[in-house]
Protein backbone atom coordinates (compact mmCIF):
# COMPACT_ATOMS: atom_id res chain seq x y z
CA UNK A 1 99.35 104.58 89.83
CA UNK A 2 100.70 100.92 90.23
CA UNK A 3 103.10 102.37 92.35
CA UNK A 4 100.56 104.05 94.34
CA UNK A 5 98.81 101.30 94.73
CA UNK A 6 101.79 98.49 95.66
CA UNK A 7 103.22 101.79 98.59
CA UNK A 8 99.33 101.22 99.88
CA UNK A 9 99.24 97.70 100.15
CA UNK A 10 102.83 97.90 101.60
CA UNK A 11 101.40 99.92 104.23
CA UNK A 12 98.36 98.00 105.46
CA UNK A 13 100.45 94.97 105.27
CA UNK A 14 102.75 96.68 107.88
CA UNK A 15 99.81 97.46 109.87
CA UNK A 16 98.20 93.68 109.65
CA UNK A 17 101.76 93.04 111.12
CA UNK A 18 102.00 94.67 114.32
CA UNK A 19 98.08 93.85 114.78
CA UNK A 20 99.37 90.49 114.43
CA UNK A 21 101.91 91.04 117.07
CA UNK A 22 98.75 91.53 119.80
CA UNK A 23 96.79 88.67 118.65
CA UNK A 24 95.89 86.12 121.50
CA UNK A 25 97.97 82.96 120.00
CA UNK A 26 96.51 80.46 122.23
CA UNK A 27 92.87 81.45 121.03
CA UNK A 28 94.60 81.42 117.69
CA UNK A 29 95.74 78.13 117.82
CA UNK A 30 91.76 76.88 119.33
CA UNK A 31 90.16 78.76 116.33
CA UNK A 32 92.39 77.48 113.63
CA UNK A 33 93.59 73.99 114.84
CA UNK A 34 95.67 73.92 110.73
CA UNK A 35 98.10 75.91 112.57
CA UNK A 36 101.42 74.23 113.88
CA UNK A 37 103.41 75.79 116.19
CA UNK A 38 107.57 75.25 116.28
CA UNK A 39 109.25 77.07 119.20
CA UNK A 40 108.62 80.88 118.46
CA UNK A 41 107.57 79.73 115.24
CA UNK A 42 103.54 79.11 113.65
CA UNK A 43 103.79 77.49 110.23
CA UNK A 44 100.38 77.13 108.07
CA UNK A 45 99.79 75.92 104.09
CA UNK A 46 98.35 78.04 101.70
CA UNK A 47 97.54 76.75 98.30
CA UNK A 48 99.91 74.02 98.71
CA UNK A 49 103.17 76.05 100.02
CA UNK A 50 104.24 76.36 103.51
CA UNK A 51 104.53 80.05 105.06
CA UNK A 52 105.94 80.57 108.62
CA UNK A 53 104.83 83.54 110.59
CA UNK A 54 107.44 84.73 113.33
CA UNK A 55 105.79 85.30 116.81
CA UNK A 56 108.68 87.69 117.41
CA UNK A 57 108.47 90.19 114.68
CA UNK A 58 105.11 88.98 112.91
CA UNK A 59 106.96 88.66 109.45
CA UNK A 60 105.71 86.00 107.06
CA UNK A 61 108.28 83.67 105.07
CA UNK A 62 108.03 80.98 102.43
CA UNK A 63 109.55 77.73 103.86
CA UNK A 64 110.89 76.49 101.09
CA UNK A 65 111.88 79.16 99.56
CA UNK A 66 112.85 81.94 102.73
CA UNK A 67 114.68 84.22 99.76
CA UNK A 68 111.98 84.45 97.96
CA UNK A 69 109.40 87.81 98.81
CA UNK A 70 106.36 86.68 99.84
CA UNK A 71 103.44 89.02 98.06
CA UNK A 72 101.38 91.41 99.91
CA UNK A 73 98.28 89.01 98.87
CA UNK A 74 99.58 86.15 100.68
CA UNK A 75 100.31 88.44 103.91
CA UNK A 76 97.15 89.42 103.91
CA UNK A 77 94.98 86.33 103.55
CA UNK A 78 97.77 84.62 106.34
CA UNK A 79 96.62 88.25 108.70
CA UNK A 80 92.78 88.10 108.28
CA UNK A 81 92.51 84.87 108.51
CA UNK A 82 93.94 84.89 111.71
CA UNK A 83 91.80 88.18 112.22
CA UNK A 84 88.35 87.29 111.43
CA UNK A 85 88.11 83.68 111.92
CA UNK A 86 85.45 82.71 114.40
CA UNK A 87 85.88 80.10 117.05
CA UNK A 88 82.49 78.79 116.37
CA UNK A 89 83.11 78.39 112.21
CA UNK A 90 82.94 75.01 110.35
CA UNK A 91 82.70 73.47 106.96
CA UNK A 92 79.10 73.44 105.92
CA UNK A 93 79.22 71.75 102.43
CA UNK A 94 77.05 74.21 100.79
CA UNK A 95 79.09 75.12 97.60
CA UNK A 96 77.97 78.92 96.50
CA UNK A 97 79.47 80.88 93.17
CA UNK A 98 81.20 84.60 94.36
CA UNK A 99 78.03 86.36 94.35
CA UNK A 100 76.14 84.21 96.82
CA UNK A 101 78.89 84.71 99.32
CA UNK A 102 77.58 86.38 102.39
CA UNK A 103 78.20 90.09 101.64
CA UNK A 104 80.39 89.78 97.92
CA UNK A 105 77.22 90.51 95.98
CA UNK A 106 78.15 94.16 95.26
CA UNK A 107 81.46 92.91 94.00
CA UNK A 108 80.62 90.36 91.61
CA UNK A 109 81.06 92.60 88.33
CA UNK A 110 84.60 93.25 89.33
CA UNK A 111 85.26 89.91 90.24
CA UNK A 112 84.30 88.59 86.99
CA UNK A 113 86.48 90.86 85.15
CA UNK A 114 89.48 90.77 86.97
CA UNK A 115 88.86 87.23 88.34
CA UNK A 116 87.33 84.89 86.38
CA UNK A 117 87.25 86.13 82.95
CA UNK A 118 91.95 86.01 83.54
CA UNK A 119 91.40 82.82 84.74
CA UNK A 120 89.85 81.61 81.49
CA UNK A 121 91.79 83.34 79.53
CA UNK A 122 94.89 81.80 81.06
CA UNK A 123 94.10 78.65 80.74
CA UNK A 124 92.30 78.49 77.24
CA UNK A 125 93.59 75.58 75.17
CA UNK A 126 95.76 74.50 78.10
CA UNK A 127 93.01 71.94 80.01
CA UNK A 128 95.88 69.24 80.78
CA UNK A 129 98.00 71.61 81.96
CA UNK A 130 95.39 73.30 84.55
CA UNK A 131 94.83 69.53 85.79
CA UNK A 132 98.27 68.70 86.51
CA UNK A 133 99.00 71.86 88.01
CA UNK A 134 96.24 71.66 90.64
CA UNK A 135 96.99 68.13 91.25
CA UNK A 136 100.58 69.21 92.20
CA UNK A 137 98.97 71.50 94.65
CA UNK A 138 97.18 69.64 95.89
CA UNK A 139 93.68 69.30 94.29
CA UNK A 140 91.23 66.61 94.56
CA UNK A 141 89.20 66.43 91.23
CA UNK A 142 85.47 67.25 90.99
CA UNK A 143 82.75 65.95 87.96
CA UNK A 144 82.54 69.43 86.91
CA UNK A 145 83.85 71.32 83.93
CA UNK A 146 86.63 70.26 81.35
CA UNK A 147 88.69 70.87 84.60
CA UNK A 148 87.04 70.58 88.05
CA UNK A 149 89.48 71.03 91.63
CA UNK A 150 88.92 71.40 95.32
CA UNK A 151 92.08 73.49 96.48
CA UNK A 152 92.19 73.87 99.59
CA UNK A 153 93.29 77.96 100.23
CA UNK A 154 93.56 77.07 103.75
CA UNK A 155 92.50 73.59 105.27
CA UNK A 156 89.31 75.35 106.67
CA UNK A 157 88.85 76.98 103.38
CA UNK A 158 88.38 74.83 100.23
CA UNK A 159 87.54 76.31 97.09
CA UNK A 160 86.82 75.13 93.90
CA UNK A 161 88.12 75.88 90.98
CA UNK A 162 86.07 75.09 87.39
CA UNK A 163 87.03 75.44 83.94
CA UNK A 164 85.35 74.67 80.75
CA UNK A 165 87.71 75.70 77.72
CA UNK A 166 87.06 77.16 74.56
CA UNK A 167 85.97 76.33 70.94
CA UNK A 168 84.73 77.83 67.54
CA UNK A 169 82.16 78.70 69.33
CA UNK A 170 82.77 79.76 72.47
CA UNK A 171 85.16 81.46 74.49
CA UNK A 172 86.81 79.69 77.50
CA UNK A 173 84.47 80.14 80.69
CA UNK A 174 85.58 79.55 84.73
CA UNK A 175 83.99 79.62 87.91
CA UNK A 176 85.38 79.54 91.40
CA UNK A 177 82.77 78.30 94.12
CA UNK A 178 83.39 78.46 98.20
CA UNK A 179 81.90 77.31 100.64
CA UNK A 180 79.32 79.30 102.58
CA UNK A 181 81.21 79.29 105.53
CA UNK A 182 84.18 81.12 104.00
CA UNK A 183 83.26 84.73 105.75
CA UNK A 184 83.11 82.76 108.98
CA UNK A 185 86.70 82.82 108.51
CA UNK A 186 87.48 85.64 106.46
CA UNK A 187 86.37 88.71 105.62
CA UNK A 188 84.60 89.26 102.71
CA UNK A 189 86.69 91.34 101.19
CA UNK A 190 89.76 88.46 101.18
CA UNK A 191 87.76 86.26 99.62
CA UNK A 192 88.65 87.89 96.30
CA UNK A 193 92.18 88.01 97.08
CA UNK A 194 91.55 84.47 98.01
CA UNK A 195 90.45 83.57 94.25
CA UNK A 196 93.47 85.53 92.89
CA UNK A 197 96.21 83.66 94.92
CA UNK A 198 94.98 80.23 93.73
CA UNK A 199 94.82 81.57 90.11
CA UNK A 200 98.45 82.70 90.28
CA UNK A 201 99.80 79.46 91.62
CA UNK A 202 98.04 77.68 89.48
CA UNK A 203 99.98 79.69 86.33
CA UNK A 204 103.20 79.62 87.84
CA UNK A 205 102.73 75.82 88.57
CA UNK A 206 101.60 75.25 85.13
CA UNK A 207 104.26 77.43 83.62
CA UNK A 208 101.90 79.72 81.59
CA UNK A 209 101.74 83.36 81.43
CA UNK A 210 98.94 85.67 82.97
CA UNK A 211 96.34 86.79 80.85
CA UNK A 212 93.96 89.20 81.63
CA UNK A 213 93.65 92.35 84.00
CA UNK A 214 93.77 90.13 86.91
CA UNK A 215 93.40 91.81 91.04
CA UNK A 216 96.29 91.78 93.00
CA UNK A 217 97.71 93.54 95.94
């Protein structure tokens, strides 16, 4: 079945290539001014790493890192962002939880479980790690939670990240809030893969291991 599933996402990822491929770049480069251009080159940051995007063959690369395979997830924020951005979109500075996102609400169950509850689990018992991990990304602390970030998943999409861990009591709990803009940029649908990218470089920045059924592509 995972096999299934990674041969899908293989697929549309081809697909998001060549669309790429047709894009206007020029209106690209007005709707999304983050993006730099080298030569035949765009380069844009996501969750604190540099990807370049060919304009010859549409492939995606890591910068730092151009041996390392870049995941389908990654492609495919990098594609529909490009995609479904609107020229017209800005930063409204109205912070919403997953649910209130334009569209997302008949998601939410799924995103809790395979989002938010990982994301806890991940992190239980590990606050100080989960701070200096999105710090080294980039984050810019927030009064919220045992751990509160602003990480930017693109510069014209900032998400935050909250995490109150566990005790006798209680298990560990997280939220993730966006901006209500974010499906001026994205499609709704990405914002979930979105949520998942930032929660897998925050564990691999941190050093700790997944926990959880998290989403992926």
């Amino acid at each position: 079945m995972q096999e299934n599933k990674s041969s899908n996402y293989d697929k549309l990822s081809e697909e998001w290539r060549l669309k790429f491929l047709e894009m206007d770049k020029e209106l690209l480069k007005k709707k999304l001014p983050e993006i730099r251009q080298e030569n035949d080159m765009f380069f844009i940051t996501h969750f604190g790493e540099q990807y370049g995007i060919s304009l010859k063959d549409g492939t995606i690369f890591l910068v730092n890192q151009r041996e390392k395979p870049v995941s389908n997830g990654v492609k495919m924020d990098i594609y529909n962002l490009f995609w479904y951005s609107k020229e017209d979109a800005f930063f409204m500075n109205r912070w919403v939880p997953f649910r209130d996102v334009r569209g997302a609400s008949p998601f939410t169950p799924a995103f809790e479980r395979n989002v938010l509850r990982p994301f806890a689990k991940t992190f239980e018992g590990h606050t100080e790690e989960l701070k200096k991990a999105a710090e080294a990304i980039g984050g810019t602390s927030v009064k919220q939670g045992d751990a509160g970030y602003i990480i930017l998943a693109f510069d014209c999409i900032p998400m935050q990240y909250l995490f109150w861990d566990g005790d006798d009591e209680f298990s560990a709990q997280a939220n993730i809030l966006y901006d209500y803009s974010v499906t001026d940029y994205i499609h709704v649908e990405s914002t979930v893969s979105l949520a998942t990218e930032g929660i897998l470089r925050l564990a691999e920045t941190a050093g700790l291991e997944l926990k959880g059924n998290i989403f992926r592509m």
